[in-house]
Coordinates of C-alpha atoms and ligand atoms in Angstrom, one line a residue:
M1 CA -15.0 151.4 -120.9
S2 CA -16.8 153.6 -123.3
S3 CA -19.1 151.9 -125.7
D4 CA -18.4 153.8 -128.9
S5 CA -18.7 151.9 -132.1
L6 CA -14.9 151.1 -132.2
V7 CA -13.9 147.5 -132.0
H8 CA -11.4 147.2 -129.2
D9 CA -8.4 144.9 -129.2
P10 CA -9.0 141.8 -127.0
A11 CA -5.5 141.7 -125.7
A12 CA -5.7 145.3 -124.6
V13 CA -9.0 144.7 -122.9
L14 CA -7.6 141.6 -121.1
R15 CA -4.6 143.6 -119.9
E16 CA -6.2 146.9 -119.0
V17 CA -9.5 145.9 -117.6
F18 CA -8.8 142.5 -116.1
G19 CA -5.1 142.9 -115.4
Y20 CA -4.1 139.6 -117.0
A21 CA -1.1 139.2 -119.3
Q22 CA -2.2 136.2 -121.4
F23 CA -5.3 134.3 -122.5
R24 CA -5.7 130.9 -121.2
G25 CA -6.3 127.7 -123.2
P26 CA -8.7 128.3 -126.0
Q27 CA -9.9 131.7 -124.7
R28 CA -8.2 133.7 -127.5
E29 CA -9.7 131.6 -130.2
I30 CA -13.2 131.8 -128.8
I31 CA -13.0 135.5 -128.2
D32 CA -11.7 136.2 -131.8
H33 CA -14.6 134.1 -133.1
V34 CA -17.2 136.0 -131.2
V35 CA -15.7 139.4 -131.8
A36 CA -16.0 138.6 -135.5
G37 CA -19.7 137.8 -135.0
G38 CA -19.6 134.0 -134.6
S39 CA -21.7 131.9 -132.3
G40 CA -20.8 128.7 -130.6
L41 CA -20.6 126.4 -127.6
V42 CA -17.8 126.5 -125.0
L43 CA -17.1 123.4 -122.9
M44 CA -14.6 124.3 -120.2
P45 CA -14.1 123.0 -116.7
T46 CA -15.1 125.0 -113.6
G47 CA -12.4 127.5 -113.0
G48 CA -11.2 127.3 -116.6
G49 CA -12.1 130.9 -117.4
K50 CA -15.4 130.8 -119.1
S51 CA -16.5 134.3 -118.1
L52 CA -13.8 136.1 -120.0
C53 CA -14.9 134.3 -123.1
Y54 CA -18.0 136.5 -123.3
Q55 CA -16.9 139.5 -121.1
V56 CA -13.9 140.4 -123.3
P57 CA -15.9 140.2 -126.6
A58 CA -18.8 142.2 -125.0
L59 CA -16.3 145.0 -124.3
C60 CA -14.7 144.7 -127.7
R61 CA -17.9 144.8 -129.7
P62 CA -20.3 147.8 -129.8
G63 CA -23.4 147.6 -127.7
V64 CA -24.3 145.8 -124.5
G65 CA -23.4 142.1 -123.8
V66 CA -26.4 140.2 -122.4
V67 CA -25.7 137.3 -120.1
V68 CA -28.4 134.8 -119.3
S69 CA -27.6 133.1 -116.0
P70 CA -29.8 130.9 -113.8
L71 CA -28.1 131.8 -110.6
I72 CA -29.6 135.0 -109.2
A73 CA -27.5 134.7 -106.0
L74 CA -24.3 134.9 -108.1
M75 CA -25.3 137.7 -110.4
Q76 CA -24.7 140.4 -107.9
D77 CA -21.2 139.1 -107.3
Q78 CA -20.5 139.0 -111.0
V79 CA -21.8 142.5 -111.5
E80 CA -19.8 143.7 -108.5
G81 CA -16.6 142.1 -109.7
L82 CA -17.0 143.7 -113.1
R83 CA -17.7 147.1 -111.5
Q84 CA -14.5 146.8 -109.5
A85 CA -12.7 146.3 -112.8
G86 CA -14.3 149.5 -114.2
V87 CA -16.9 147.8 -116.3
R88 CA -20.4 149.3 -116.4
A89 CA -22.5 146.3 -115.4
A90 CA -26.0 145.7 -114.0
A91 CA -28.4 142.8 -113.4
L92 CA -32.1 142.3 -114.0
N93 CA -33.9 139.6 -111.9
S94 CA -36.4 139.2 -109.3
A95 CA -34.0 140.4 -106.6
Q96 CA -34.0 144.0 -107.9
S97 CA -36.3 146.7 -106.7
P98 CA -38.6 148.4 -109.3
E99 CA -36.5 151.5 -108.9
D100 CA -33.3 149.6 -109.7
T101 CA -35.0 148.1 -112.7
T102 CA -36.1 151.5 -114.0
R103 CA -32.6 152.8 -113.6
T104 CA -31.1 149.9 -115.4
W105 CA -33.4 150.3 -118.4
R106 CA -32.7 154.0 -118.5
A107 CA -28.9 153.2 -118.6
L108 CA -29.5 150.7 -121.3
R109 CA -31.3 153.1 -123.5
A110 CA -28.6 155.8 -122.9
R111 CA -26.0 153.2 -124.0
E112 CA -24.4 153.4 -120.6
L113 CA -24.0 149.7 -119.9
D114 CA -21.4 147.3 -121.1
M115 CA -22.9 144.1 -119.6
L116 CA -26.3 143.1 -118.5
Y117 CA -27.0 139.9 -116.5
V118 CA -30.5 138.5 -116.8
S119 CA -32.3 135.6 -115.3
P120 CA -34.0 133.4 -117.9
E121 CA -37.4 134.0 -116.3
R122 CA -37.0 137.7 -116.7
M123 CA -35.6 137.4 -120.2
L124 CA -38.7 135.5 -121.3
S125 CA -41.2 137.6 -119.4
G126 CA -43.7 139.8 -121.4
G127 CA -42.2 142.5 -123.6
F128 CA -38.6 142.0 -122.5
L129 CA -37.3 140.8 -125.8
E130 CA -39.2 143.6 -127.6
R131 CA -37.5 146.2 -125.5
L132 CA -34.2 144.5 -125.9
A133 CA -34.6 144.6 -129.7
E134 CA -34.5 148.4 -129.6
L135 CA -31.0 148.3 -128.2
E136 CA -27.7 147.5 -129.8
I137 CA -26.6 144.1 -128.5
A138 CA -23.0 143.0 -128.5
L139 CA -23.7 139.4 -127.9
F140 CA -25.8 136.9 -125.9
A141 CA -24.0 134.6 -123.5
I142 CA -26.0 131.7 -122.1
D143 CA -24.2 130.5 -119.0
E144 CA -24.8 127.0 -117.4
A145 CA -26.1 126.0 -120.8
H146 CA -26.5 122.4 -119.7
C147 CA -29.7 123.5 -118.0
V148 CA -31.3 123.0 -121.4
S149 CA -30.7 119.3 -121.1
Q150 CA -33.5 117.1 -120.0
W151 CA -31.0 114.4 -119.1
G152 CA -29.0 116.4 -116.8
H153 CA -29.9 117.1 -113.2
D154 CA -30.1 120.9 -113.6
F155 CA -32.9 121.0 -116.2
R156 CA -34.7 124.3 -116.4
P157 CA -37.7 124.5 -118.7
E158 CA -37.2 128.2 -119.4
Y159 CA -33.9 127.4 -121.0
L160 CA -35.7 125.6 -123.9
Q161 CA -37.3 128.9 -124.8
L162 CA -34.0 130.6 -125.3
A163 CA -34.0 129.1 -128.8
T164 CA -36.1 132.0 -129.7
L165 CA -33.0 134.3 -129.6
A166 CA -31.8 132.6 -132.8
E167 CA -34.9 133.9 -134.7
R168 CA -35.3 137.2 -133.1
F169 CA -31.7 138.2 -133.1
P170 CA -30.2 136.4 -136.1
D171 CA -27.2 138.8 -136.4
V172 CA -26.2 138.8 -132.7
P173 CA -23.5 136.2 -131.7
R174 CA -24.7 133.7 -129.2
L175 CA -22.3 131.9 -127.0
A176 CA -23.5 129.0 -124.8
L177 CA -21.1 127.9 -122.0
T178 CA -21.0 124.9 -119.7
A179 CA -18.7 122.7 -117.6
T180 CA -20.7 119.6 -118.3
A181 CA -18.8 117.6 -120.8
D182 CA -20.5 114.5 -122.0
E183 CA -21.5 114.2 -125.6
R184 CA -25.2 113.7 -125.2
T185 CA -25.5 117.0 -123.3
R186 CA -23.4 118.7 -125.8
A187 CA -25.5 117.6 -128.7
E188 CA -28.7 118.6 -126.8
I189 CA -27.4 122.1 -126.2
V190 CA -26.4 122.6 -129.8
A191 CA -29.8 121.4 -131.0
K192 CA -32.0 123.1 -128.5
L193 CA -30.3 126.4 -128.5
R194 CA -30.0 126.4 -132.3
L195 CA -26.2 126.5 -132.5
E196 CA -25.9 124.2 -135.4
R197 CA -24.0 126.8 -137.4
G198 CA -21.8 127.8 -134.6
R199 CA -18.5 126.3 -133.5
V200 CA -17.8 124.0 -130.6
F201 CA -14.8 124.8 -128.4
I202 CA -13.6 122.2 -126.0
A203 CA -10.9 123.1 -123.4
S204 CA -8.9 120.5 -121.5
F205 CA -10.8 119.2 -118.5
D206 CA -7.7 118.7 -116.5
R207 CA -7.5 120.6 -113.3
P208 CA -3.8 120.2 -112.5
N209 CA -3.9 122.1 -109.2
I210 CA -6.3 119.6 -107.7
R211 CA -4.7 116.7 -105.9
Y212 CA -6.8 113.6 -106.0
L213 CA -6.5 111.4 -102.8
V214 CA -8.6 108.3 -102.6
R215 CA -8.5 106.3 -99.4
E216 CA -10.0 103.1 -98.1
K217 CA -12.5 103.7 -95.3
D218 CA -11.7 102.3 -92.0
D219 CA -12.9 104.8 -89.5
T220 CA -14.5 107.7 -91.4
R221 CA -14.7 110.1 -88.6
R222 CA -11.1 109.7 -87.5
Q223 CA -9.9 109.8 -91.1
L224 CA -11.8 112.9 -91.8
L225 CA -10.5 114.7 -88.7
A226 CA -7.0 113.7 -89.5
F227 CA -7.4 115.1 -93.0
L228 CA -9.0 118.3 -91.8
A229 CA -6.2 118.8 -89.3
E230 CA -3.9 119.4 -92.2
H231 CA -6.3 122.0 -93.5
K232 CA -7.0 124.2 -90.5
G233 CA -8.4 127.6 -91.3
E234 CA -9.1 126.7 -94.9
A235 CA -12.5 126.7 -96.6
G236 CA -13.8 123.4 -97.8
I237 CA -16.8 121.2 -98.5
V238 CA -17.5 117.8 -97.0
Y239 CA -20.0 115.8 -99.1
A240 CA -22.1 113.1 -97.4
R241 CA -24.9 111.0 -98.8
S242 CA -27.7 111.6 -96.4
R243 CA -29.2 114.4 -94.4
S244 CA -28.6 112.6 -91.1
R245 CA -25.0 112.0 -91.9
V246 CA -24.6 115.7 -92.8
E247 CA -26.1 116.7 -89.5
R248 CA -24.0 114.2 -87.5
F249 CA -20.7 115.0 -89.1
A250 CA -21.2 118.8 -88.9
E251 CA -21.8 118.3 -85.2
D252 CA -18.7 116.1 -84.9
L253 CA -16.6 118.7 -86.7
R254 CA -17.9 121.5 -84.5
E255 CA -17.1 119.5 -81.4
A256 CA -13.6 119.1 -82.8
G257 CA -13.2 122.8 -83.1
F258 CA -13.9 123.4 -86.7
E259 CA -16.3 126.1 -88.1
A260 CA -18.6 123.6 -89.7
I261 CA -22.2 124.2 -91.0
P262 CA -24.6 121.6 -92.3
Y263 CA -26.4 122.1 -95.6
H264 CA -29.1 119.9 -97.1
A265 CA -32.4 120.2 -98.9
G266 CA -34.3 119.5 -95.6
L267 CA -33.3 122.8 -94.1
E268 CA -35.4 125.9 -94.5
S269 CA -34.4 128.0 -97.5
G270 CA -33.5 130.9 -95.2
V271 CA -31.1 128.7 -93.2
R272 CA -29.6 127.4 -96.4
A273 CA -29.1 130.9 -97.9
A274 CA -27.4 132.0 -94.6
A275 CA -25.0 129.0 -94.8
L276 CA -24.1 129.8 -98.3
E277 CA -23.6 133.4 -97.5
R278 CA -21.3 132.6 -94.6
F279 CA -19.3 130.2 -96.7
R280 CA -18.8 132.8 -99.3
R281 CA -18.0 135.8 -97.2
E282 CA -16.1 134.4 -94.3
S283 CA -12.8 132.5 -94.5
G284 CA -12.2 129.0 -93.1
I285 CA -15.8 127.8 -93.1
I286 CA -16.4 124.1 -93.7
V287 CA -19.8 123.2 -95.2
V288 CA -20.9 119.6 -94.6
A289 CA -23.5 119.0 -97.3
T290 CA -25.5 116.6 -99.5
I291 CA -25.4 117.2 -103.2
A292 CA -28.0 119.9 -102.7
F293 CA -25.0 122.1 -102.1
G294 CA -24.2 122.4 -105.8
M295 CA -24.4 124.8 -108.6
G296 CA -23.7 128.4 -107.7
I297 CA -20.7 127.8 -105.5
D298 CA -18.2 130.0 -107.4
K299 CA -16.1 130.8 -104.4
P300 CA -12.6 130.7 -105.8
D301 CA -10.6 129.7 -102.7
V302 CA -12.3 126.5 -101.7
R303 CA -9.1 124.5 -100.7
F304 CA -10.6 121.0 -100.3
V305 CA -13.6 118.9 -101.2
A306 CA -13.9 115.8 -99.1
H307 CA -16.2 112.9 -99.9
I308 CA -17.1 110.6 -97.0
D309 CA -19.5 108.7 -99.2
L310 CA -19.2 107.8 -102.8
P311 CA -20.7 110.2 -105.3
K312 CA -23.2 108.9 -107.8
S313 CA -21.1 108.9 -110.8
L314 CA -17.7 110.0 -112.1
E315 CA -19.4 113.1 -113.7
A316 CA -20.8 114.0 -110.3
Y317 CA -17.4 113.4 -108.7
Y318 CA -15.7 115.6 -111.3
Q319 CA -18.3 118.4 -110.8
E320 CA -18.2 118.2 -107.0
T321 CA -14.4 118.1 -106.7
G322 CA -14.2 120.9 -109.4
R323 CA -15.5 123.3 -106.8
A324 CA -12.0 123.2 -105.2
G325 CA -9.2 125.4 -106.3
R326 CA -11.0 127.6 -108.9
D327 CA -8.3 130.2 -108.2
G328 CA -5.6 127.8 -109.6
L329 CA -3.8 127.4 -106.3
P330 CA -3.2 123.9 -104.9
A331 CA -6.4 122.2 -103.6
V332 CA -7.3 118.7 -102.6
A333 CA -10.1 116.3 -103.5
W334 CA -10.1 113.7 -100.8
M335 CA -12.4 110.7 -100.7
V336 CA -12.8 107.6 -98.6
H337 CA -14.7 104.5 -99.8
G338 CA -15.5 101.2 -98.3
D339 CA -16.9 97.8 -99.1
G340 CA -20.4 98.7 -98.2
D341 CA -20.7 101.7 -100.5
V342 CA -21.2 100.1 -103.8
P343 CA -23.9 97.6 -102.8
Q344 CA -25.7 100.5 -101.2
L345 CA -25.6 102.6 -104.3
R346 CA -26.7 99.6 -106.4
R347 CA -29.7 99.2 -104.0
F348 CA -30.6 102.9 -104.4
I349 CA -30.6 102.5 -108.1
A350 CA -32.6 99.3 -108.0
D351 CA -35.2 100.8 -105.6
S352 CA -35.6 104.1 -107.5
Q353 CA -38.6 105.0 -109.6
A354 CA -36.5 105.2 -112.8
G355 CA -37.3 103.1 -115.8
E356 CA -35.2 100.1 -116.8
Q357 CA -33.3 102.0 -119.4
Q358 CA -32.4 104.7 -116.9
K359 CA -31.4 102.2 -114.3
R360 CA -29.0 100.5 -116.8
I361 CA -27.4 103.9 -117.4
E362 CA -27.1 104.5 -113.7
H363 CA -25.5 101.1 -113.1
A364 CA -23.0 101.7 -116.0
K365 CA -22.1 105.1 -114.4
L366 CA -21.5 103.4 -111.1
D367 CA -19.2 100.9 -112.8
A368 CA -17.1 103.7 -114.2
L369 CA -16.9 105.2 -110.7
I370 CA -15.8 101.8 -109.2
G371 CA -13.1 101.7 -111.9
F372 CA -11.8 105.0 -110.7
V373 CA -11.7 104.2 -107.0
E374 CA -10.2 100.8 -107.5
A375 CA -7.7 102.0 -110.0
A376 CA -4.1 101.0 -109.9
T377 CA -3.1 103.7 -112.4
C378 CA -3.0 107.4 -112.1
R379 CA -6.4 108.8 -111.0
R380 CA -6.2 111.8 -113.3
Q381 CA -5.6 109.6 -116.3
I382 CA -8.7 107.6 -115.6
L383 CA -10.8 110.6 -114.9
L384 CA -9.8 112.4 -118.0
A385 CA -10.1 109.3 -120.1
H386 CA -13.7 109.1 -119.0
F387 CA -14.2 112.5 -120.6
G388 CA -12.5 111.4 -123.8
E389 CA -9.2 113.1 -123.0
R390 CA -5.8 111.3 -123.0
L391 CA -3.2 112.3 -120.5
P392 CA 0.0 110.8 -121.8
E393 CA 2.0 110.7 -118.6
P394 CA 0.9 109.9 -115.0
C395 CA 0.1 113.2 -113.3
G396 CA 2.3 113.1 -110.2
N397 CA -0.4 114.7 -108.2
C398 CA -2.7 111.9 -107.0
D399 CA -2.4 109.2 -104.4
I400 CA -1.4 106.6 -106.9
C401 CA 1.4 108.7 -108.3
L402 CA 2.5 110.1 -104.9
E403 CA 2.3 106.9 -102.9
P404 CA 3.6 104.2 -105.2
G405 CA 4.6 100.7 -104.1
R406 CA 1.1 99.7 -103.0
T407 CA 0.5 98.2 -106.4
V408 CA 1.6 94.6 -106.7
D409 CA 1.9 92.1 -109.5
A410 CA -1.4 90.3 -109.0
T411 CA -1.3 88.1 -112.1
E412 CA -1.3 84.9 -110.0
A413 CA -4.0 86.1 -107.7
A414 CA -6.2 87.1 -110.6
R415 CA -5.8 83.7 -112.2
K416 CA -6.7 82.0 -109.0
A417 CA -9.8 84.3 -108.7
L418 CA -10.9 83.6 -112.2
S419 CA -10.4 79.9 -111.6
A420 CA -12.5 80.0 -108.5
V421 CA -15.3 81.7 -110.4
Y422 CA -15.1 79.2 -113.3
R423 CA -14.8 76.1 -111.1
T424 CA -17.8 77.0 -109.0
G425 CA -20.0 77.5 -112.1
E426 CA -20.1 81.3 -112.4
R427 CA -22.9 81.6 -109.9
F428 CA -21.3 82.8 -106.7
G429 CA -20.5 86.2 -105.2
P430 CA -17.2 87.3 -103.8
A431 CA -17.9 86.3 -100.2
H432 CA -18.3 82.6 -101.1
L433 CA -15.4 82.7 -103.6
V434 CA -13.1 84.1 -101.0
D435 CA -14.2 81.4 -98.6
V436 CA -13.2 78.8 -101.2
L437 CA -9.9 80.4 -101.9
L438 CA -9.0 80.6 -98.2
G439 CA -9.9 77.0 -97.7
G440 CA -12.9 77.7 -95.6
D441 CA -14.7 74.8 -94.1
N442 CA -18.3 75.6 -93.5
E443 CA -21.7 74.0 -94.2
R444 CA -22.3 75.8 -97.4
I445 CA -19.0 74.8 -98.8
R446 CA -19.5 71.2 -97.8
A447 CA -23.0 71.1 -99.1
L448 CA -21.8 72.3 -102.5
G449 CA -18.8 70.0 -102.4
H450 CA -16.5 73.0 -103.0
Q451 CA -13.9 71.6 -100.6
R452 CA -13.0 69.1 -103.3
L453 CA -12.2 71.8 -105.9
T454 CA -8.5 72.3 -106.8
V455 CA -8.9 76.0 -106.0
H456 CA -10.0 75.3 -102.4
G457 CA -7.4 76.7 -100.1
L458 CA -5.3 77.8 -102.9
G459 CA -5.2 81.5 -101.9
K460 CA -3.9 81.6 -98.4
E461 CA -1.1 84.1 -99.3
L462 CA -3.7 86.9 -99.2
D463 CA -6.2 87.7 -96.4
R464 CA -9.9 88.2 -96.8
G465 CA -9.7 92.0 -97.3
Q466 CA -7.1 91.6 -100.0
W467 CA -9.1 89.0 -101.9
R468 CA -12.1 91.3 -101.8
G469 CA -9.9 94.0 -103.3
V470 CA -8.8 91.6 -106.1
F471 CA -12.5 90.8 -106.9
R472 CA -13.6 94.4 -106.8
Q473 CA -10.8 95.4 -109.2
L474 CA -11.4 92.5 -111.6
L475 CA -15.0 93.6 -111.7
A476 CA -13.9 97.2 -112.2
L477 CA -11.7 96.2 -115.1
G478 CA -14.5 94.2 -116.7
I479 CA -12.5 90.9 -116.4
L480 CA -15.3 89.7 -114.2
V481 CA -18.9 90.8 -114.7
P482 CA -21.9 90.7 -112.5
D483 CA -24.5 88.0 -113.5
P484 CA -27.2 89.6 -115.7
D485 CA -30.0 88.7 -113.2
G486 CA -28.5 90.8 -110.5
H487 CA -28.2 88.0 -107.9
G488 CA -24.7 89.1 -107.0
G489 CA -22.9 86.2 -108.7
L490 CA -19.8 86.8 -110.7
Q491 CA -19.1 85.6 -114.2
L492 CA -16.1 85.6 -116.5
G493 CA -15.9 88.7 -118.7
P494 CA -15.2 88.7 -122.4
D495 CA -12.8 86.2 -123.8
E496 CA -10.3 88.8 -125.1
L497 CA -9.8 90.0 -121.5
V498 CA -9.9 86.7 -119.7
R499 CA -7.9 84.4 -122.0
P500 CA -4.6 86.4 -122.1
L501 CA -4.6 86.4 -118.4
L502 CA -5.2 82.7 -117.9
R503 CA -2.6 81.9 -120.5
G504 CA 0.0 84.1 -118.8
E505 CA 0.2 86.4 -121.8
R506 CA -0.9 89.4 -119.8
R507 CA 0.4 90.6 -116.5
L508 CA -1.9 92.5 -114.1
E509 CA -1.0 95.1 -111.5
L510 CA -3.5 95.7 -108.8
R511 CA -3.6 97.7 -105.7
L512 CA -4.0 95.6 -102.6
P513 CA -4.9 96.9 -99.2
A514 CA -2.2 96.2 -96.7
A515 CA -2.6 92.8 -94.9
R516 CA -4.6 93.1 -91.8
A517 CA -1.7 92.9 -89.4
E518 CA 0.1 95.7 -91.1
R519 CA -3.0 97.8 -91.3
R520 CA -3.2 97.8 -87.5
K521 CA 0.3 98.9 -87.2
E522 CA -0.2 101.7 -89.7
K523 CA -3.3 102.9 -87.8
K524 CA -1.1 103.7 -84.8
A525 CA 1.7 105.3 -86.8
R526 CA -0.5 107.6 -88.8
G527 CA -0.8 111.2 -88.2
S528 CA 2.9 111.7 -88.6
I529 CA 2.7 111.1 -92.3
A530 CA 0.8 114.3 -93.1
G531 CA 0.4 114.9 -96.8
S532 CA 2.8 117.4 -98.3
H533 CA 1.4 120.2 -100.3
G534 CA 2.8 120.3 -103.8
A535 CA 3.0 123.6 -105.7
A536 CA 1.0 122.6 -108.8
S537 CA 0.5 126.2 -109.6
P538 CA 2.5 128.9 -111.3
V539 CA 2.1 131.2 -108.3
D540 CA 4.8 130.2 -105.9
A541 CA 3.1 130.5 -102.6
E542 CA 6.4 129.8 -100.9
A543 CA 7.9 133.0 -102.1
A544 CA 5.2 135.2 -100.5
D545 CA 6.1 137.0 -97.3
P546 CA 3.5 135.5 -94.9
A547 CA 3.4 138.7 -92.8
A548 CA 2.6 140.8 -95.9
F549 CA 0.1 138.3 -97.1
D550 CA -1.7 138.4 -93.8
A551 CA -1.7 142.1 -93.8
L552 CA -3.0 142.3 -97.3
K553 CA -5.8 139.8 -96.4
A554 CA -6.8 141.9 -93.4
W555 CA -6.8 145.0 -95.5
R556 CA -8.9 143.2 -98.2
R557 CA -11.4 142.0 -95.5
D558 CA -11.9 145.6 -94.3
Q559 CA -12.4 146.8 -97.9
A560 CA -14.9 144.0 -98.7
R561 CA -16.8 144.6 -95.5
A562 CA -17.0 148.4 -96.1
Q563 CA -18.4 147.8 -99.6
G564 CA -20.6 144.8 -98.7
V565 CA -18.9 142.5 -101.3
P566 CA -17.1 139.2 -101.0
P567 CA -13.4 139.6 -100.4
Y568 CA -12.4 137.9 -103.7
V569 CA -14.2 140.5 -105.7
V570 CA -11.6 143.1 -104.4
F571 CA -8.6 140.8 -105.2
H572 CA -8.1 137.1 -105.5
D573 CA -5.8 135.2 -103.1
R574 CA -3.7 134.5 -106.0
T575 CA -3.2 138.2 -106.7
L576 CA -2.5 139.0 -103.0
L577 CA 0.1 136.1 -102.9
E578 CA 1.9 137.5 -105.9
I579 CA 1.9 141.0 -104.3
A580 CA 3.3 139.6 -101.1
A581 CA 6.0 137.8 -103.0
Q582 CA 7.0 140.7 -105.3
K583 CA 6.5 143.6 -102.9
P584 CA 6.1 146.2 -105.6
A585 CA 7.3 149.6 -104.7
T586 CA 5.6 151.6 -107.5
L587 CA 2.2 151.8 -109.1
E588 CA 3.7 150.6 -112.3
Q589 CA 5.2 147.5 -110.7
L590 CA 1.9 146.8 -108.9
G591 CA 0.0 147.2 -112.2
S592 CA 2.1 144.4 -113.8
I593 CA 0.8 141.9 -111.3
S594 CA -1.8 139.4 -112.6
G595 CA -5.3 140.5 -111.6
V596 CA -4.5 144.2 -111.1
G597 CA -6.3 146.0 -113.9
Q598 CA -6.4 149.8 -114.4
A599 CA -9.5 150.4 -112.4
K600 CA -8.3 148.4 -109.4
L601 CA -4.9 150.1 -109.6
A602 CA -6.4 153.5 -109.5
R603 CA -8.7 152.6 -106.7
Y604 CA -6.5 150.5 -104.4
G605 CA -3.0 151.0 -105.7
E606 CA -1.9 153.7 -103.2
A607 CA -3.4 151.9 -100.2
V608 CA -1.6 148.6 -101.1
L609 CA 1.7 150.3 -101.6
A610 CA 1.3 152.2 -98.3
L611 CA 0.6 148.9 -96.6
L612 CA 3.7 147.3 -98.1
R613 CA 5.9 150.2 -97.0
L614 CA 4.9 149.4 -93.4
M615 CA 6.2 145.9 -93.7
P616 CA 9.8 145.2 -92.7
A617 CA 12.1 145.5 -95.7
H618 CA 13.4 142.0 -96.0
E619 CA 12.5 138.7 -94.5
G620 CA 16.0 137.2 -94.4
Ligands
LIG1 P1 -15.5 129.5 -114.8 O1 -16.6 130.4 -115.1 O2 -15.0 128.8 -116.1 O3 -15.6 128.5 -113.7 P2 -14.1 131.9 -114.2 O4 -14.4 132.6 -115.5 O5 -14.7 132.3 -113.0 O6 -14.2 130.3 -114.4 O7 -12.5 132.0 -114.1 C1 -11.8 131.3 -113.1 C2 -10.7 132.2 -112.6 O8 -9.6 132.3 -113.5 C3 -11.1 133.6 -112.3 O9 -10.5 134.0 -111.1 C4 -10.6 134.4 -113.4 O10 -10.4 135.7 -113.1 C5 -9.3 133.6 -113.8 N1 -8.9 133.8 -115.2 C6 -9.6 133.5 -116.2 N2 -9.0 133.8 -117.4 C7 -7.7 134.1 -117.0 C8 -6.5 134.5 -117.7 N3 -6.5 134.6 -119.0 N4 -5.5 134.9 -117.0 C9 -5.5 134.8 -115.6 N5 -6.6 134.5 -114.9 C10 -7.7 134.2 -115.6
LIG2 ZN1 -1.7 110.7 -110.9

């Protein structure tokens, strides 16, 4: 690109530089707004396409686009990716040598750069902004803008000082971007980065290519291995709560023949960096990690994220699972949860140093998470509703949608459960209540006289595990609530939820675990019911010739290695799949494939065509 003072057409830039035919979601609107000089905030899920929202306007407007990004490790890949597309890009951060830095400034003054990536520390260091003021700036992009939020877990004090850009560069558009959706963070970004006069753009937070599978825990190790067996050779992340569990499961997976590496904050930073590097550059690596493995994983072809322990909140779950399938190809978010998880999380909260107010917030977040795992309706609908978005139809790509028939009409069971709570005086926890319903005869029951209650022994149609499920879900739905003192007792929820149920005006569907006897049978039979992979993506992976795809991947690996860049910087899987499906015979045909821009066509076109010519003409 040449940075003359002409304003380029965004659609042409998208096509010629990035090789894409169409804008996605609100990209077009955002880009037009910024090209016209507007500022704003962009909320878009991971993988939604935030980068183009500033890269395209930076190339359309005269001057250099300046991107503030907190993730030094990623900058180089971003810069490399842009260079591959023919964009003149550079980075300034602590990883650069003084010579590199001098060269970059020289290029900036000579108007020879289209995009500059800067760490916030560098940006705010002495004299930097003064030097920047001498240049023509196309725009400022502030990536990971939630780092300005003191509530969030990624708070970076330097980010607060970025407000100064508003005063120093009043005429330069400023675009803040984040994948963190909640309203408080949004308001904080707008206020702290002085974006009051800008627009807010919110993309859908749905990630249709991610399949959500939530399972009850019975034998975590066995369940995980069975799941991974369906994903041999694929890159993925397994999240566990503690360092010791990370170590243990990484070991287990290695023993079972997987390329698994542990990652947690207790490891030396060099070890962690090496793990991240392997994960990014090699294929088929599984990282077993605590949440320390977080921001900065922008690998597009992570095929699964597995949780063997509950995440802290639905926000955390969404962010963690969002690291799967950024390339838009089918990916799986898999999670097991068990009876012990919630009490343990509650204890963590109770024992933490946080103030009372913060603890209440944490408990409320946990409630939302429980609502999700105990759900009897489409997971995606619940997840999106949590972010204020309504999905009108069930998604067809989660365990609830895909494995129906496990929900049962539990109206009667719910009434019995409520009755047990009420008749025992709203003081007891589920363990005792279930005893009563099952007609238990123990000392405690007799001491309390509970064997004389009408509900005693009234619930023998369900087993203990199923009753626990009923209580958990009633709690998740707010029909039962925990006693305010936190002794573990259950009370009836608000009248408007409880009464219609007791009066028979409302029916209730719940998901019940299989009865114990059936569960044992299923355990033996499992393994044969491997999950089928739906094609939730517009790229039809089935149509690709596997031999051609393999050959293209091998070629890409060599290219990447020779240049010292990650493979996806050369071409994404998605692009290779499409090439392997269409088998273009000419440069023109190849150039029409999504992800093949002019620079890549010129650089790799002939090699790719030559490779395809070596393949057998037709695969039957
Ligand atoms: P984010 O930063 O929002 O997580 P990226 O900007 O990395 O997401 O984009 C995710 C992927 O989607 C990238 O591979 C990108 O090239 C691709 N992408 C973005 N916009 C488009 C588009 N309009 N058409 C096709 N692919 C796109
Ligand atoms: Zn669904």
